[in-house]
Amino acid sequence: MPTRPCWVEIDTSAFKENYRFLRSLVAPETELMAIVKADAYGHSLNLCAPAAVSAGARWLGVTSVEEGVVARLACPTARIAIMGGIFPGQGPAAIEHSLTPVVWDMGQVDEIENAARTVGGASGSVPVHLEIDSGMSRQGVAPGEIGPVLARFGGDSPLRIEAVMTHLYASDEAGGETTGHQLQRLEDAVSQIVQEHATRPQWLSVGASAALLGTDAAAIATLAHRYGLKPMLRPGLALYGLAPHFSPAFEAGEFPESLSAAQGSLRPVLAWKTRVASVRTVPAGAEIGYNGTFVASEPMRLALIALGYADGLDRHLGNRFSLLVRGERAPIVGRISMDQTVIDVTEIPGVEPGDEVVILGSQGTEAVSAFDHADVADTIPWEIFTRISSRVARVAV
Ligand SMILES: *Cc1c(COP(=O)(O)O)cnc(C)c1O
């Protein structure tokens, strides 16, 4: 049965090109884990994870064991990191599907170790990534407290530390000092791990899109090499075609080459579309939508479109944003309803039921980006993407 027309188009070749472009920015031994958590930032894990693998990604990053199980079905040979940690009872599934948990507390170590022992895992046969809290105070072992955690590895433990990981929380601040401080704290932890852990971890996993495109990637690589580790970066947003905005921004002379190259080369992967359901003419004085927050000051032509805030369109965009129809900008008038929205097409001749409307993406020479949505909705592109509701079909193009 044909569905209500509200859908997202995913350009998997743009996604693959973005991965290859990011690859071209780093040295060959640097690993780029493709971050596909939260259903690939709303872009469909089932479409994007295999695209990442076919573009050369060896590692996928997801949030949870349940996301990992879905990724495993789509990508039988990829390495899959569980970045949000494992929860009680999830150890057996993590082992069964060869998922690699990020760990930072004893309960998690217990969970994965017990599951590994249950299946008779040989010593050092189950890799985990150990997260260090280098300053974000979100997850990770404090650098001064890794002794007891390290004591859980080695000997006959089935676990081994394959990567030391941390997350940078201010790598989108040009010229800031936070990342330097984080890397110092990380270095304290790495030197202790390299001394005390039976085998040397392979990777130092640090840095998301902003670190990769800004100025931090070189410092991460230097730190990794100093201890005989290989750098791993974990881009998400850039894979979906957006270079993060830096705030404060770079000074004119200090703009990183990788960032300007990214602005020219990354291609948006997602387009969000609907169709005009019906068109009406209203007289001057007509109130439009809940509470009549828009009143027509002259006769107007209005188009009803088949999406609302339950589809993920932020309600703050009512009376404050325009969508694209027939290649032109049509202002949203009145409040956005749960499932419907009204746009003003008075100035756009010929609009009729069935016309395609672009909510996010391009049409003709006009484009609406996730940054445009985020600016008006007072949020960030990551949230704009991830809250496009699951009832909106994702279609590969
Ligand atoms: C989401 C996430 C990333 C990717 O971040 P982007 O800014 O989208 O590139 C990397 N690492 C961790 C731990 C994350 O949670």
XYZ file of C-alpha atoms and ligand atoms in Angstrom:
412
model
C 0.000 0.000 0.000
C 1.393 3.457 -0.803
C 2.115 5.390 2.391
C 1.402 8.924 3.504
C 4.050 10.926 1.664
C 6.689 11.840 4.250
C 10.045 10.218 3.683
C 13.812 10.565 3.954
C 16.098 9.831 1.004
C 19.553 8.486 1.861
C 22.291 8.946 -0.710
C 24.574 6.037 0.133
C 27.114 7.010 -2.538
C 27.484 10.436 -0.897
C 28.030 8.629 2.402
C 30.741 6.438 0.881
C 32.418 9.426 -0.757
C 32.400 11.248 2.568
C 34.110 8.289 4.249
C 36.754 8.119 1.525
C 37.294 11.865 1.700
C 37.864 11.730 5.479
C 40.226 8.790 4.950
C 42.232 10.906 2.527
C 42.870 13.458 5.291
C 44.699 11.062 7.615
C 47.800 8.871 7.429
C 47.211 5.296 6.231
C 47.824 3.711 9.654
C 45.155 5.920 11.261
C 41.934 4.006 11.782
C 38.623 5.784 11.141
C 35.778 4.212 13.081
C 32.516 5.086 11.324
C 30.046 6.266 13.972
C 26.620 4.849 13.168
C 24.929 5.085 16.566
C 21.294 6.143 16.952
C 20.298 4.468 13.672
C 23.205 6.172 11.902
C 22.172 9.625 13.149
C 18.673 8.956 11.847
C 20.073 8.019 8.415
C 19.323 4.257 8.820
C 21.921 1.915 10.253
C 20.892 -0.730 7.747
C 21.730 1.575 4.843
C 24.780 3.359 6.260
C 26.694 0.606 8.087
C 27.154 -1.548 4.943
C 27.990 1.612 2.969
C 30.718 2.444 5.491
C 32.148 -1.067 5.206
C 32.091 -0.988 1.425
C 33.917 2.379 1.527
C 36.670 0.716 3.559
C 35.648 1.145 7.202
C 36.866 -1.711 9.390
C 35.266 -0.342 12.548
C 31.705 0.760 13.308
C 30.737 2.601 16.489
C 27.269 2.211 18.002
C 25.814 3.097 21.400
C 24.402 -0.138 22.733
C 24.549 -3.896 22.478
C 21.110 -3.850 20.864
C 22.339 -1.477 18.156
C 25.419 -3.671 17.829
C 23.297 -6.762 17.181
C 21.537 -4.950 14.317
C 24.874 -3.733 12.946
C 26.270 -7.263 13.158
C 23.433 -8.637 11.019
C 24.102 -5.964 8.390
C 27.901 -6.240 8.566
C 29.093 -9.763 9.406
C 32.823 -8.996 9.304
C 33.117 -5.453 10.692
C 34.522 -4.731 14.132
C 31.781 -3.091 16.189
C 32.443 -0.957 19.269
C 29.739 -0.457 21.917
C 30.497 3.095 22.978
C 27.810 3.487 25.632
C 28.997 0.445 27.571
C 27.242 -2.801 28.363
C 24.474 -3.217 30.909
C 23.714 -6.091 33.275
C 22.780 -9.237 31.369
C 24.176 -8.048 28.013
C 27.537 -9.834 28.232
C 26.414 -13.062 26.504
C 24.967 -11.170 23.509
C 28.123 -9.059 23.250
C 30.222 -12.251 23.128
C 27.878 -14.110 20.780
C 27.900 -11.262 18.235
C 31.605 -10.394 18.659
C 30.851 -6.866 19.830
C 33.654 -4.901 21.448
C 32.481 -3.065 24.548
C 33.925 0.154 25.846
C 34.427 -0.426 29.591
C 35.238 1.889 32.471
C 33.803 0.358 35.619
C 34.056 -2.903 37.467
C 30.451 -3.938 36.854
C 31.057 -3.798 33.113
C 34.317 -5.721 33.421
C 32.482 -8.364 35.504
C 29.694 -8.627 32.936
C 31.898 -9.182 29.906
C 34.453 -11.315 31.779
C 31.777 -13.683 33.120
C 30.260 -14.050 29.674
C 33.705 -14.732 28.178
C 34.492 -17.367 30.833
C 31.117 -19.053 30.282
C 32.065 -19.809 26.689
C 35.579 -20.864 27.747
C 37.332 -17.797 26.309
C 41.124 -18.234 26.320
C 43.240 -15.703 28.163
C 43.336 -12.358 26.348
C 40.907 -13.548 23.665
C 38.174 -10.928 24.217
C 39.196 -7.387 23.345
C 37.687 -4.364 25.100
C 38.294 -0.631 24.794
C 39.151 1.045 28.080
C 37.767 4.564 28.373
C 39.651 7.201 30.331
C 37.808 10.218 31.728
C 40.187 12.907 30.549
C 37.940 15.734 31.716
C 34.405 15.417 30.386
C 33.108 13.776 33.590
C 30.703 11.636 31.593
C 32.147 8.148 31.350
C 35.611 6.671 31.773
C 38.070 5.779 34.536
C 39.758 8.728 36.218
C 43.491 8.658 35.326
C 44.450 8.331 39.003
C 42.192 5.324 39.523
C 43.102 2.917 36.761
C 45.244 0.613 38.929
C 42.374 -1.601 40.171
C 40.842 -1.764 36.681
C 44.174 -2.726 35.098
C 44.537 -5.473 37.692
C 41.499 -7.148 36.102
C 43.426 -7.789 32.881
C 46.365 -10.095 32.314
C 46.932 -13.431 34.076
C 44.246 -15.880 33.004
C 41.690 -13.135 32.289
C 39.938 -13.692 28.972
C 39.938 -9.909 28.498
C 42.571 -7.697 26.947
C 42.717 -3.953 26.380
C 42.782 -3.462 22.634
C 42.331 0.316 22.637
C 42.612 3.142 25.112
C 39.843 5.608 24.450
C 38.729 9.031 25.545
C 36.251 11.613 24.285
C 37.149 15.246 23.597
C 34.500 17.694 24.699
C 35.721 20.982 23.259
C 37.490 20.126 20.010
C 35.087 22.484 18.194
C 36.566 25.488 20.027
C 39.266 26.976 17.816
C 42.334 28.002 19.765
C 41.008 26.553 23.030
C 43.195 24.902 25.654
C 40.797 22.197 26.806
C 41.934 19.524 24.352
C 45.581 20.026 25.327
C 44.687 19.468 28.964
C 42.648 16.390 28.083
C 45.510 14.910 26.091
C 47.870 15.503 29.020
C 45.581 13.587 31.355
C 45.185 10.885 28.735
C 48.962 10.598 28.412
C 49.321 9.935 32.158
C 46.869 7.061 31.793
C 48.445 5.691 28.609
C 51.939 5.597 30.076
C 50.653 3.677 33.097
C 48.697 1.226 30.923
C 51.630 0.593 28.608
C 53.826 -0.159 31.647
C 51.385 -2.326 33.578
C 49.255 -4.121 30.988
C 50.612 -7.432 29.763
C 50.252 -6.612 26.071
C 50.469 -3.207 24.473
C 47.051 -1.909 23.337
C 46.868 -1.435 19.575
C 44.976 1.817 19.349
C 44.539 5.180 20.952
C 40.936 6.088 20.131
C 40.380 9.839 20.459
C 38.516 12.522 18.578
C 35.325 12.939 16.589
C 34.573 15.009 13.454
C 35.759 18.298 14.935
C 39.117 16.821 15.960
C 39.543 15.229 12.542
C 38.722 18.414 10.598
C 40.178 20.926 13.035
C 43.666 20.996 14.471
C 43.665 18.184 17.045
C 44.286 15.142 14.836
C 48.032 15.772 14.624
C 48.436 15.968 18.423
C 46.440 12.743 18.828
C 48.678 10.943 16.321
C 51.825 12.239 18.019
C 50.632 11.019 21.402
C 49.703 7.601 20.012
C 53.055 7.148 18.291
C 54.995 8.168 21.405
C 53.652 5.008 23.112
C 53.711 2.692 20.111
C 49.949 2.866 19.530
C 48.081 3.619 16.323
C 45.651 6.554 16.293
C 41.948 5.922 15.827
C 39.470 8.734 15.187
C 35.707 8.418 15.368
C 33.907 10.698 12.914
C 30.118 10.847 12.924
C 28.615 14.103 11.699
C 31.172 14.584 8.905
C 30.230 11.198 7.430
C 26.692 12.485 7.021
C 28.036 15.442 5.067
C 28.327 18.251 7.600
C 31.505 19.874 8.873
C 30.965 20.960 12.489
C 30.856 24.715 13.136
C 33.661 25.935 15.352
C 32.935 28.392 18.140
C 35.003 30.400 18.700
C 35.758 30.253 14.977
C 39.265 30.039 13.528
C 41.108 33.290 12.879
C 41.444 34.080 9.174
C 45.098 32.965 8.905
C 44.585 29.848 11.025
C 41.732 28.158 9.192
C 42.757 24.476 8.890
C 43.166 23.177 5.347
C 41.265 19.999 6.222
C 38.266 22.065 7.312
C 38.116 24.146 4.145
C 38.594 21.002 2.063
C 35.727 19.380 3.992
C 33.454 22.342 3.419
C 34.054 21.933 -0.294
C 33.935 18.136 -0.486
C 31.482 16.706 2.040
C 28.072 15.988 0.555
C 24.823 15.859 2.519
C 23.516 12.302 2.702
C 19.951 12.926 3.803
C 17.014 14.703 2.149
C 13.660 14.918 3.940
C 10.588 15.324 1.764
C 6.824 15.375 1.726
C 4.100 16.358 -0.728
C 1.380 18.947 -0.882
C -1.821 17.279 0.335
C -4.214 20.056 -0.632
C -4.299 23.737 -1.555
C -6.817 26.397 -0.456
C -7.345 30.122 -0.787
C -8.271 32.051 2.362
C -9.585 35.618 2.673
C -7.919 38.448 4.563
C -8.575 37.964 8.277
C -8.427 34.142 8.194
C -6.702 32.569 11.172
C -4.258 29.795 10.375
C -3.628 26.830 12.661
C -3.969 26.349 16.443
C -4.677 29.542 18.360
C -4.629 31.606 15.176
C -1.019 32.720 15.684
C -0.990 33.776 12.016
C -3.753 35.963 10.604
C -3.905 36.569 6.863
C -3.613 40.299 6.148
C -4.675 39.748 2.548
C -6.079 36.817 0.566
C -3.575 33.939 0.625
C -2.974 30.589 -1.047
C -2.046 27.919 1.461
C -0.686 24.418 0.954
C -1.222 21.697 3.542
C 1.684 19.268 3.851
C 1.769 15.793 5.354
C 4.119 16.165 8.280
C 4.203 17.691 11.723
C 6.112 17.647 14.983
C 5.407 13.940 15.502
C 7.531 13.362 12.394
C 10.369 15.354 13.958
C 9.727 18.848 12.591
C 10.485 21.170 15.496
C 7.400 23.070 16.635
C 9.498 26.231 17.113
C 9.705 26.480 13.324
C 6.063 27.607 13.098
C 5.965 31.166 11.648
C 9.802 31.181 11.593
C 11.036 28.940 8.774
C 10.546 28.196 5.087
C 10.410 24.933 3.151
C 11.015 24.430 -0.574
C 8.345 23.873 -3.195
C 8.746 24.403 -6.952
C 12.315 25.515 -6.183
C 11.171 28.441 -4.032
C 10.911 29.172 -0.324
C 7.446 28.786 1.158
C 7.092 30.143 4.731
C 5.508 27.929 7.393
C 2.435 29.813 8.616
C 0.806 29.257 11.991
C 1.657 26.575 14.498
C 2.999 23.218 13.364
C 0.467 20.500 14.271
C 1.299 16.968 15.327
C 0.921 15.545 11.824
C 0.334 18.521 9.560
C 1.814 21.873 8.621
C 0.585 24.752 6.465
C 2.870 26.706 4.130
C 2.243 29.966 2.303
C 2.419 29.515 -1.472
C 0.767 32.817 -2.412
C 3.906 33.956 -4.253
C 4.639 30.582 -5.893
C 2.474 30.082 -8.980
C 0.973 26.731 -9.858
C 1.416 24.816 -6.593
C -0.934 21.828 -6.581
C -1.583 18.634 -4.617
C 1.201 16.105 -5.143
C 3.974 18.695 -5.511
C 7.139 17.649 -3.732
C 8.110 19.742 -0.691
C 11.652 19.665 0.669
C 11.975 20.016 4.426
C 15.715 19.389 4.528
C 17.820 19.116 1.392
C 17.920 20.950 -1.899
C 15.491 21.703 -4.692
C 16.497 23.637 -7.803
C 19.034 26.196 -6.664
C 17.743 26.441 -3.087
C 18.867 24.364 -0.105
C 17.823 23.920 3.508
C 20.457 22.387 5.786
C 20.360 20.724 9.194
C 22.241 23.788 10.471
C 19.391 26.007 9.210
C 16.879 23.888 11.136
C 19.110 23.819 14.204
C 19.604 27.592 14.284
C 15.869 28.273 14.394
C 15.073 25.342 16.691
C 17.884 26.442 19.037
C 19.675 23.112 18.874
C 22.398 21.292 16.895
C 22.311 19.313 13.619
C 22.918 16.060 15.517
C 19.552 16.505 17.263
C 17.751 17.593 14.076
C 18.830 14.359 12.365
C 18.217 11.983 15.249
C 14.717 13.137 16.012
C 13.311 12.568 12.539
C 10.763 10.076 13.751
C 10.906 6.365 13.028
C 7.559 6.551 11.219
C 9.315 8.509 8.436
C 10.497 5.896 5.914
C 14.205 5.899 5.018
C 14.704 5.177 1.326
C 18.040 4.593 -0.407
C 18.543 6.627 -3.583
C 28.909 10.409 18.779
C 30.317 10.141 19.102
C 31.331 10.397 18.166
C 31.078 11.098 16.840
O 30.881 12.478 17.049
P 30.700 13.509 15.814
O 30.842 14.830 16.477
O 29.331 13.290 15.284
O 31.761 13.239 14.826
C 32.615 9.995 18.492
N 32.900 9.412 19.678
C 31.952 9.179 20.608
C 32.324 8.525 21.886
C 30.645 9.549 20.357
O 29.709 9.322 21.294
